[in-house]
Tab-separated table of C-alpha atoms (C1' of nucleotides) in Angstrom:
chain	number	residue	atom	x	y	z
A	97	UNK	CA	114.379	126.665	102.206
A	98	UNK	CA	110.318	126.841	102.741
A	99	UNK	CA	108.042	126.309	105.280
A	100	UNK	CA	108.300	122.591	104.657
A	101	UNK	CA	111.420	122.386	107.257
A	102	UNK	CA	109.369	123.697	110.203
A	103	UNK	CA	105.907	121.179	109.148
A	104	UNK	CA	108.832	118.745	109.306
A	105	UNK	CA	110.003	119.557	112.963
A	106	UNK	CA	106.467	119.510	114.229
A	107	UNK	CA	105.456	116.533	112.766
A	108	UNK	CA	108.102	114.828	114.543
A	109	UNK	CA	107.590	116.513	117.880
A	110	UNK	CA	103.986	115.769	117.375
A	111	UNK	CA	102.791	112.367	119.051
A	112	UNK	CA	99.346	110.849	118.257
A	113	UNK	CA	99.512	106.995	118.731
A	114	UNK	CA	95.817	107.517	118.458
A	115	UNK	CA	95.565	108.905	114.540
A	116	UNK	CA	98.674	106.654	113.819
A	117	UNK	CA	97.269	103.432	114.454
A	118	UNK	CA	93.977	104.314	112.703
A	119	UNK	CA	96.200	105.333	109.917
A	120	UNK	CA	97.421	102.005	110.238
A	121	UNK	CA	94.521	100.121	110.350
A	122	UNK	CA	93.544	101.997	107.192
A	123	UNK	CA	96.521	100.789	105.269
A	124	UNK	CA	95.717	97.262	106.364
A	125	UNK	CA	92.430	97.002	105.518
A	126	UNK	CA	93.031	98.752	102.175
A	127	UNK	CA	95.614	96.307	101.390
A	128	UNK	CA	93.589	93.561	102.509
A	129	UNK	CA	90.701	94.918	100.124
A	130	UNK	CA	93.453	95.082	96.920
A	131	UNK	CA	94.776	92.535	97.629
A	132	UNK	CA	91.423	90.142	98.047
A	133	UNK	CA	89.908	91.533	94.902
A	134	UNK	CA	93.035	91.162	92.633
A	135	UNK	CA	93.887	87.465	93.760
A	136	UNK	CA	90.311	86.601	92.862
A	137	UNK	CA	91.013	88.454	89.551
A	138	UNK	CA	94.179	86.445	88.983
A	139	UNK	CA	92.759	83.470	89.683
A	140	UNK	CA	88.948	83.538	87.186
A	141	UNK	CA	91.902	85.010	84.551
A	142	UNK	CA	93.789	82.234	85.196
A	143	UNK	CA	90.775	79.388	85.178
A	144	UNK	CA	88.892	81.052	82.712
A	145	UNK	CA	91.220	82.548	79.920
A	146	UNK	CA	94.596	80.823	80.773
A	147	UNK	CA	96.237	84.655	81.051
A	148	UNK	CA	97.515	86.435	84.036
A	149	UNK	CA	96.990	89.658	85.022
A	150	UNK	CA	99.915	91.181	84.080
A	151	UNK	CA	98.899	90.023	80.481
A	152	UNK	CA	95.412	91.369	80.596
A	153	UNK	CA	96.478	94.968	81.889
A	154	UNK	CA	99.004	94.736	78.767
A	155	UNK	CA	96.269	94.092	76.558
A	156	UNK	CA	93.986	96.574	78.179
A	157	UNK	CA	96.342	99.298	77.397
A	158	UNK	CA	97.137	98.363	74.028
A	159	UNK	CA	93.273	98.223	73.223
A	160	UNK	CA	92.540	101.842	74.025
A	161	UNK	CA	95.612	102.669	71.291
A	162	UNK	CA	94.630	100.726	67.961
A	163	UNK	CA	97.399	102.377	66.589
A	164	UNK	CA	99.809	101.024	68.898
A	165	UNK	CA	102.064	102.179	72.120
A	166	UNK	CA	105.616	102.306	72.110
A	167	UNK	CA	107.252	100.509	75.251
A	168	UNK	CA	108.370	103.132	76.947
A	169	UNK	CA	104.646	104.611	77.048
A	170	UNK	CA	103.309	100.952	77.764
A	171	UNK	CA	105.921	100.871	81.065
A	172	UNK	CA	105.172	104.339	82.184
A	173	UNK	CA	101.072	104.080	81.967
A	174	UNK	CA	101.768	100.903	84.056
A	175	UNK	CA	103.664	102.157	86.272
A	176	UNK	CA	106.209	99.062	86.072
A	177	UNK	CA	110.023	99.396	84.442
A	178	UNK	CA	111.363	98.630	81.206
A	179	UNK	CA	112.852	95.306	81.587
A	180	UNK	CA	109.083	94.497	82.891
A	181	UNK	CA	107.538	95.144	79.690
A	182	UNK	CA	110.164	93.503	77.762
A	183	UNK	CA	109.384	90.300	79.074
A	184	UNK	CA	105.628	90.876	79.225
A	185	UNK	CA	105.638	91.452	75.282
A	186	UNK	CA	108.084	88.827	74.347
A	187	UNK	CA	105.671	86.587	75.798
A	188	UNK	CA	102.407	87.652	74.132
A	189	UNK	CA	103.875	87.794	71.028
A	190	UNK	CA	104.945	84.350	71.349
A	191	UNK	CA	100.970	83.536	71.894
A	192	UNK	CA	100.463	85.686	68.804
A	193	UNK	CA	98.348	88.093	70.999
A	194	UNK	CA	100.381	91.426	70.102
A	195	UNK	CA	103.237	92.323	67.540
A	196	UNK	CA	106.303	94.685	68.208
A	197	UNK	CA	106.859	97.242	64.981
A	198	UNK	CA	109.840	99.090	64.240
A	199	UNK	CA	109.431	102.653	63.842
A	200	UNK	CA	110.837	103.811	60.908
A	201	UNK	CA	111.941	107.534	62.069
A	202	UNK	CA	113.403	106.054	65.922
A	203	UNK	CA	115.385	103.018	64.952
A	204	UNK	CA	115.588	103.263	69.087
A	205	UNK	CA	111.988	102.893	69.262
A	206	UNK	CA	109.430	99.833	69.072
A	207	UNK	CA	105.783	100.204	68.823
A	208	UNK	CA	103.830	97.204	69.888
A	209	UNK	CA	99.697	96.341	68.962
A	210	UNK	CA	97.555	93.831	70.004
A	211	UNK	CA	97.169	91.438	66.553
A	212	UNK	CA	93.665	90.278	65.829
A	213	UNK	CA	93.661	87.553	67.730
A	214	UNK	CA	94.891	89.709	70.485
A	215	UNK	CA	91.859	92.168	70.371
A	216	UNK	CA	89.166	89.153	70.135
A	217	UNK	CA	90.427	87.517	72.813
A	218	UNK	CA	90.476	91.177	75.076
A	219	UNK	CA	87.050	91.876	74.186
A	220	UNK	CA	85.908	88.092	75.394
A	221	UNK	CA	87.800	89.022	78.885
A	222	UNK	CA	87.042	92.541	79.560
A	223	UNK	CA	83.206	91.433	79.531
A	224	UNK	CA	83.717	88.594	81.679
A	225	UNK	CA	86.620	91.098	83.762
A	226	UNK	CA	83.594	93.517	84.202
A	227	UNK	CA	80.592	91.129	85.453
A	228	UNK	CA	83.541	89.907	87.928
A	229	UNK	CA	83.870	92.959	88.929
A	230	UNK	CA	80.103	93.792	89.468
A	231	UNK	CA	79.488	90.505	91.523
A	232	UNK	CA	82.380	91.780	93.847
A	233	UNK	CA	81.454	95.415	94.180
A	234	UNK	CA	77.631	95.254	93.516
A	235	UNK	CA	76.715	95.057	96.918
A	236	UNK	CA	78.005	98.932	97.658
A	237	UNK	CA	75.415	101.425	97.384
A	238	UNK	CA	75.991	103.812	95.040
A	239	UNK	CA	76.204	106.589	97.582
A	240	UNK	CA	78.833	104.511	99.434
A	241	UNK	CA	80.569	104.228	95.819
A	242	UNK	CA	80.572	107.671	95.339
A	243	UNK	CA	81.878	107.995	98.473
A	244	UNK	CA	84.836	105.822	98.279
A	245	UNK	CA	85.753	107.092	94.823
A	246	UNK	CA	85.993	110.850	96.477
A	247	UNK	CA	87.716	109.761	99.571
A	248	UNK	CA	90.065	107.807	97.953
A	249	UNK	CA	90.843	110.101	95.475
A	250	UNK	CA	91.711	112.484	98.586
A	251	UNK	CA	93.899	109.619	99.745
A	252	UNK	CA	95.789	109.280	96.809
A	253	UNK	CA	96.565	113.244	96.968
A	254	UNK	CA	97.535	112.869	100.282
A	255	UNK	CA	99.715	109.754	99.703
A	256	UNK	CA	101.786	111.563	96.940
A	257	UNK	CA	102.431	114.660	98.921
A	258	UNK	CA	104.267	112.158	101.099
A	259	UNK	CA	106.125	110.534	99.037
A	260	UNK	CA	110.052	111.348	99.736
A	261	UNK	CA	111.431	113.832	97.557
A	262	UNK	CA	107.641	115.004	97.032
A	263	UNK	CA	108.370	118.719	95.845
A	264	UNK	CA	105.940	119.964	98.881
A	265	UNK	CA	104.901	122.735	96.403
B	249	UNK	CA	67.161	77.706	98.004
B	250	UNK	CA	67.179	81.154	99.121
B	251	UNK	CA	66.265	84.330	98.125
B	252	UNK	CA	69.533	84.904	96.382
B	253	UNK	CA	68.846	82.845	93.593
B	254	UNK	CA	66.278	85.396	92.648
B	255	UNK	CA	68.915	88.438	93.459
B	256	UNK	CA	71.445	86.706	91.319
B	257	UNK	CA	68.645	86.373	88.242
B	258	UNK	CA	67.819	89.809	88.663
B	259	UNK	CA	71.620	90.521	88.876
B	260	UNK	CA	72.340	89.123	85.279
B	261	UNK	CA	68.925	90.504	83.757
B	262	UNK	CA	69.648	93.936	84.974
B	263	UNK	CA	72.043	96.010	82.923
B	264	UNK	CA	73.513	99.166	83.903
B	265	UNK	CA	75.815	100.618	82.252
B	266	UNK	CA	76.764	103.062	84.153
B	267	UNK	CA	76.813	101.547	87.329
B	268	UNK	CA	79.270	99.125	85.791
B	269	UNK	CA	81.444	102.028	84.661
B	270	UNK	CA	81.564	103.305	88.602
B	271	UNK	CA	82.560	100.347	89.979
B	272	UNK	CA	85.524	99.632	87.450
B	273	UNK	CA	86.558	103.048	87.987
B	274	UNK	CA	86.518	102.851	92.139
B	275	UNK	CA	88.739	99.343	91.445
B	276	UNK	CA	91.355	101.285	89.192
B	277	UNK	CA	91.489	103.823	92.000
B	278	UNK	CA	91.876	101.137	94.902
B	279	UNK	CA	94.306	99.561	93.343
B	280	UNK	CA	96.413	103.003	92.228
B	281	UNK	CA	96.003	104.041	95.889
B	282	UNK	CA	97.049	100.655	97.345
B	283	UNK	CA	100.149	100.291	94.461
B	284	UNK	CA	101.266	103.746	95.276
B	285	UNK	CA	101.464	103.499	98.222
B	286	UNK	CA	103.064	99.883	98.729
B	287	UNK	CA	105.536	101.127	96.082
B	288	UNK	CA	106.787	104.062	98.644
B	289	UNK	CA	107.247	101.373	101.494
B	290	UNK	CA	109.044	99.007	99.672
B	291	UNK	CA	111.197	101.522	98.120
B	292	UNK	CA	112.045	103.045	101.858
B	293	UNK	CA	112.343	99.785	103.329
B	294	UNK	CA	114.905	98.945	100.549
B	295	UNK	CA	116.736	102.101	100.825
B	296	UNK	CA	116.810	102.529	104.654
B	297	UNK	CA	116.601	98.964	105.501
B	298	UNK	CA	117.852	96.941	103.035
B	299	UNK	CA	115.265	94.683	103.888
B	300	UNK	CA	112.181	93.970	101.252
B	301	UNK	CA	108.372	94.079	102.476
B	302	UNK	CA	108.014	90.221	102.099
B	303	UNK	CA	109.975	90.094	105.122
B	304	UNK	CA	109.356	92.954	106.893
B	305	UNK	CA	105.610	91.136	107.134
B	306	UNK	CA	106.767	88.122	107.969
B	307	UNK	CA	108.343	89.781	111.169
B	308	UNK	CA	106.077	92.049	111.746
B	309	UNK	CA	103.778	88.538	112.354
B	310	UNK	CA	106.505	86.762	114.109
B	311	UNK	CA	107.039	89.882	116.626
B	312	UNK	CA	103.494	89.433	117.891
B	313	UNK	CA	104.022	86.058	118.633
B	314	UNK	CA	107.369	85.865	121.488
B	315	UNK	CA	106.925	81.813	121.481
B	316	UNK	CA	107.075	81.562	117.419
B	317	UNK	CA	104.551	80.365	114.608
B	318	UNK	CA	104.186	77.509	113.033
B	319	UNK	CA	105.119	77.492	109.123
B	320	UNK	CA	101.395	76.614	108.254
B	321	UNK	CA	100.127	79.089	110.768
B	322	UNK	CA	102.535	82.214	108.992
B	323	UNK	CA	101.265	81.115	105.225
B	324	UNK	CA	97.272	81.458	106.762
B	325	UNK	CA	97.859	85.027	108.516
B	326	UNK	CA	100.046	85.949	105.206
B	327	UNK	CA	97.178	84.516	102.836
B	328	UNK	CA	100.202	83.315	100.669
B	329	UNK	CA	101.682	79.784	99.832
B	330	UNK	CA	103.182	77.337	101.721
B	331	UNK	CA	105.887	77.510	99.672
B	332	UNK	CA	106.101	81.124	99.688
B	333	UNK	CA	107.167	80.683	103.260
B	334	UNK	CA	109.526	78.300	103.020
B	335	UNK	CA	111.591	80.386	100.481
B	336	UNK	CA	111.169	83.417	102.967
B	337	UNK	CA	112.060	81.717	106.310
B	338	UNK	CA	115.347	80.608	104.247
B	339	UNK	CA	116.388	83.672	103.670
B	340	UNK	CA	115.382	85.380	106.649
B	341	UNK	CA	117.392	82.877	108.680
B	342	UNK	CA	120.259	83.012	106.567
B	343	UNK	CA	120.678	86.625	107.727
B	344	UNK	CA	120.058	85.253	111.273
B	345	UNK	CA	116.804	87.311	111.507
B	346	UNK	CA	114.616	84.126	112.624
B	347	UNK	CA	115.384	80.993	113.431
B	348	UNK	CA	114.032	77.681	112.991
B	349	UNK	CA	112.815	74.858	115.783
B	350	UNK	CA	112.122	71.951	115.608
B	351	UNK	CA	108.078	70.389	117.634
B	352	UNK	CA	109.197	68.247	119.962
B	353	UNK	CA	105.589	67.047	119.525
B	354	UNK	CA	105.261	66.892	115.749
B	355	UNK	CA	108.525	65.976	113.841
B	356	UNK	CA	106.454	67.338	110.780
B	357	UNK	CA	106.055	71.087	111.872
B	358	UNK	CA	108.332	73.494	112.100
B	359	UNK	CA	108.128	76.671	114.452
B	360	UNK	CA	109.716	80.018	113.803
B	361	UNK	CA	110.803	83.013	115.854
B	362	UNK	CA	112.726	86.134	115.362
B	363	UNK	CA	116.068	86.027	117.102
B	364	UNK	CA	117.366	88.495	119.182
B	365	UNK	CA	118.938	90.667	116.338
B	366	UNK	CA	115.237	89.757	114.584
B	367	UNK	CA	113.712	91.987	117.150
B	368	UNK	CA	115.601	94.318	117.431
B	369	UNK	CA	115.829	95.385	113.663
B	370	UNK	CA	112.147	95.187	112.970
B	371	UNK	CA	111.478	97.532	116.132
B	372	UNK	CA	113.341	100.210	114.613
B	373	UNK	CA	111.439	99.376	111.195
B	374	UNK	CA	108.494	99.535	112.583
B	375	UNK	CA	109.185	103.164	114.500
B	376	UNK	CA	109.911	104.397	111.401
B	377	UNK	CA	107.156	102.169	109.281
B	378	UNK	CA	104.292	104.077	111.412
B	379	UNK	CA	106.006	107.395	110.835
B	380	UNK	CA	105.661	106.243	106.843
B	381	UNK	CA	102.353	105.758	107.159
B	382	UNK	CA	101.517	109.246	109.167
B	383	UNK	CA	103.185	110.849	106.067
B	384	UNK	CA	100.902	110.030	103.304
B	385	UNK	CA	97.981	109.083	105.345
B	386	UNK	CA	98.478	112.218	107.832
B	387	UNK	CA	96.666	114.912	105.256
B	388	UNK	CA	93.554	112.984	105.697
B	389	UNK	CA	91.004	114.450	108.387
B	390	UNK	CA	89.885	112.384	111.118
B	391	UNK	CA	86.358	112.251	110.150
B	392	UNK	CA	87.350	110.775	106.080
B	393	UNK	CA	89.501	108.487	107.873
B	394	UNK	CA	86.798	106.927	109.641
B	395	UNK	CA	84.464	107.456	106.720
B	396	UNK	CA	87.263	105.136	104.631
B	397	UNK	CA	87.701	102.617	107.297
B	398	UNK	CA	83.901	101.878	107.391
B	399	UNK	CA	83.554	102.302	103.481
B	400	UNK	CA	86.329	99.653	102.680
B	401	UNK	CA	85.125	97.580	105.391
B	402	UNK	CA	82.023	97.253	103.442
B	403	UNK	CA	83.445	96.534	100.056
B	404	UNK	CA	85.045	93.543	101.738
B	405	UNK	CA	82.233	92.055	102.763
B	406	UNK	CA	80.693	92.660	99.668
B	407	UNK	CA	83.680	91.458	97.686
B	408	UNK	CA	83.925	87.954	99.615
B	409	UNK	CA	80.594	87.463	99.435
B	410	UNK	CA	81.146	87.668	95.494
B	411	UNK	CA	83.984	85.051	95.159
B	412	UNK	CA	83.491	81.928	93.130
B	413	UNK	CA	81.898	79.285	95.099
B	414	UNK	CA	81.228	81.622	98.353
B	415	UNK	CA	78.602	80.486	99.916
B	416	UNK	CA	75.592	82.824	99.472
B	417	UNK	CA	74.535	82.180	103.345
C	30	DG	C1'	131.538	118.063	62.673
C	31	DA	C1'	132.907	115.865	66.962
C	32	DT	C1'	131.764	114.928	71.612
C	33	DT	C1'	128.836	114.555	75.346
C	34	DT	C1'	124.314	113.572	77.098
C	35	DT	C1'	119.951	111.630	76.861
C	36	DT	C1'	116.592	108.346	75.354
C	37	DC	C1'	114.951	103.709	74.341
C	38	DC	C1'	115.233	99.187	74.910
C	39	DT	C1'	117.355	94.733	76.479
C	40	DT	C1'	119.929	91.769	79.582
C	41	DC	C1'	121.051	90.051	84.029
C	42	DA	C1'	120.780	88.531	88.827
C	43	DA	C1'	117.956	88.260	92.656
C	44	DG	C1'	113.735	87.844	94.976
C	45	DC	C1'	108.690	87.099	95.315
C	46	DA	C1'	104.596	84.272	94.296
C	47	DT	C1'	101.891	80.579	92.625
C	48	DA	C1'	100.108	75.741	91.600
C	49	DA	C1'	101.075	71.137	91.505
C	50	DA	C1'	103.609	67.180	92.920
C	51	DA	C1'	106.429	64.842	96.291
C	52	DT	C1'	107.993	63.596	101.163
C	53	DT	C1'	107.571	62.728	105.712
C	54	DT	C1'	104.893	62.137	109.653
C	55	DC	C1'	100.745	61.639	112.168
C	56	DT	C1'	95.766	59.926	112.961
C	57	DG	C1'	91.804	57.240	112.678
C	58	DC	C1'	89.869	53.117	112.000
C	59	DA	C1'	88.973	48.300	110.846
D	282	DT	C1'	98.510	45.798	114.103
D	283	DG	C1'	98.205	47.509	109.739
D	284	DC	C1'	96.929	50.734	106.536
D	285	DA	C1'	94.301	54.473	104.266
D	286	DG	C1'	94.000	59.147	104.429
D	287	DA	C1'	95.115	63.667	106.224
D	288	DA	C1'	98.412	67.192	107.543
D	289	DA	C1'	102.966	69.936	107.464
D	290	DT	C1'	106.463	71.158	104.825
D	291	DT	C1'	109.514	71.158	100.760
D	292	DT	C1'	110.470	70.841	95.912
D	293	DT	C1'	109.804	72.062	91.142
D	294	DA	C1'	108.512	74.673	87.168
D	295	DT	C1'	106.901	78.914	85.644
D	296	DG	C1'	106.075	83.708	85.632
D	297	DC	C1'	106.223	88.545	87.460
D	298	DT	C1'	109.013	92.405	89.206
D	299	DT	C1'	112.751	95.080	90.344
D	300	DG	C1'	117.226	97.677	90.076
D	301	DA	C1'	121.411	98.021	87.892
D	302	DA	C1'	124.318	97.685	83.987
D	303	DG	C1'	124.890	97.897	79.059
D	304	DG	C1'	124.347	98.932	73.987
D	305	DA	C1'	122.607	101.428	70.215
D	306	DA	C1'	120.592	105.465	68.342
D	307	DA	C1'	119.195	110.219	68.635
D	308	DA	C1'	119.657	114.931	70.453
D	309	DA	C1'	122.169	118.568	72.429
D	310	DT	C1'	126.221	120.999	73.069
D	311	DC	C1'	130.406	122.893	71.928
DNA sequence: GATTTTTCCTTCAAGCATAAAATTTCTGCA
DNA sequence: TGCAGAAATTTTATGCTTGAAGGAAAAATC
């Protein structure tokens, strides 16, 4: 047992509605942010390239790795499960876009690349993905950008040493 | 004609590089920050509450509002489908959570409120929602909170002001 | 070498979300 | 009055996502 039992025991004697309900306001509006930016995403993919963004986040991956990914690295760099990725591949290798590939010493194992088709047709969205992008954060100043990077890189620390079972090492 | 036409020239003449770089970067983050986090709340919802975040919004909406929403109303403040909604109210009142009435006024519209039991389950969801949220926001310090708040508050106006078809005014 | 455990992937059922089309009801207007 | 159009909701088709269960292959253990 650490030190981590007696934090516990004062953060639940401790009462701030004040900090909470900035804390909460800060979740809301950084939802609201996500959330604006990636329907607007979704939606120019959608228009534009016929793809969603599920797809294009596939193909992004698979584009860093011209060698190829094997699902299980695909799911885990997403951050989504297995039966996720499944689907996601079965249905951009029906569109030709990416190929799965046996792997001859892990007859457990698939590797999946993007085809040719698949790589020309990332390279037309990730320059359109990136102007989007620009016209929707353009109008930060680059101190505030730097600043937002930094403090939500502190967030994101401070979000996984709360997540349950966080080892509070 | 304003003078954005001539920002927006200078916007697509100009190319930097690096600036581009930043501001993909600070999206990846947001949206790391905002899926790690959503990803703890629906998982403790699930586990604790058996109840998913789709409808833990919906009453957290509904519990501000004694006298009920209208359908239409809910899918505005949700800034989701109409027939998101529908699905969701089904459910919701199939576990007797909400109920449905009928406008005496308007035999098109349809008004919702949480029930009794409603109420009662999403204050104890919400006691323990806002003790979430002090977890992983809670190792912030008061002043990056702020600094956060006000940073995010001005990439959304920036962001709307860079959807499709926005109106430059 | 045989057995257990782990890894890798797929399948399944359920729920969430969207866009587009359909239904019912209301409103405005000629 | 009659009727065109708008508004409120539902339906439909499609796709994403999850968690849980399952099967096949590899690795570890005995």
């Amino acid at each position: 047992m650490t030190d981590s039992s007696v934090d516990d025991v004062e953060a639940l004697v401790r009462d701030e509605p004040a900090g909470s309900k900035m804390e909460l306001r800060l979740w809301l509006r950084l939802l609201s942010c996500s959330n604006l930016i990636s329907a607007e995403i979704r939606r120019r993919l959608r228009v534009d390239f016929d793809v969603t963004l599920p797809r294009f986040d596939v193909m992004a991956q698979l584009h860093r790795e011209p060698d190829g990914l094997r699902l299980g690295d695909l799911s885990r760099r997403m951050m989504v499960t297995n039966g996720n990725i499944t689907g996601l591949i079965d249905r951009l290798a029906e569109e030709g876009l990416v190929v799965r590939e046996a792997d001859p010493d892990d007859r457990r194992a698939i590797t999946v690349r993007l085809t040719r088709a698949g790589s020309k047709m990332f390279r037309m969205m990730a320059a359109a993905h990136e102007t989007w992008i620009h016209e929707m954060f353009g109008r930060l100043t680059p101190k505030t950008l730097d600043r937002l990077l930094d403090d939500l890189q502190a967030l994101k620390v401070s979000a996984a040493g709360g997540l349950r079972g966080a080892d509070p090492e």
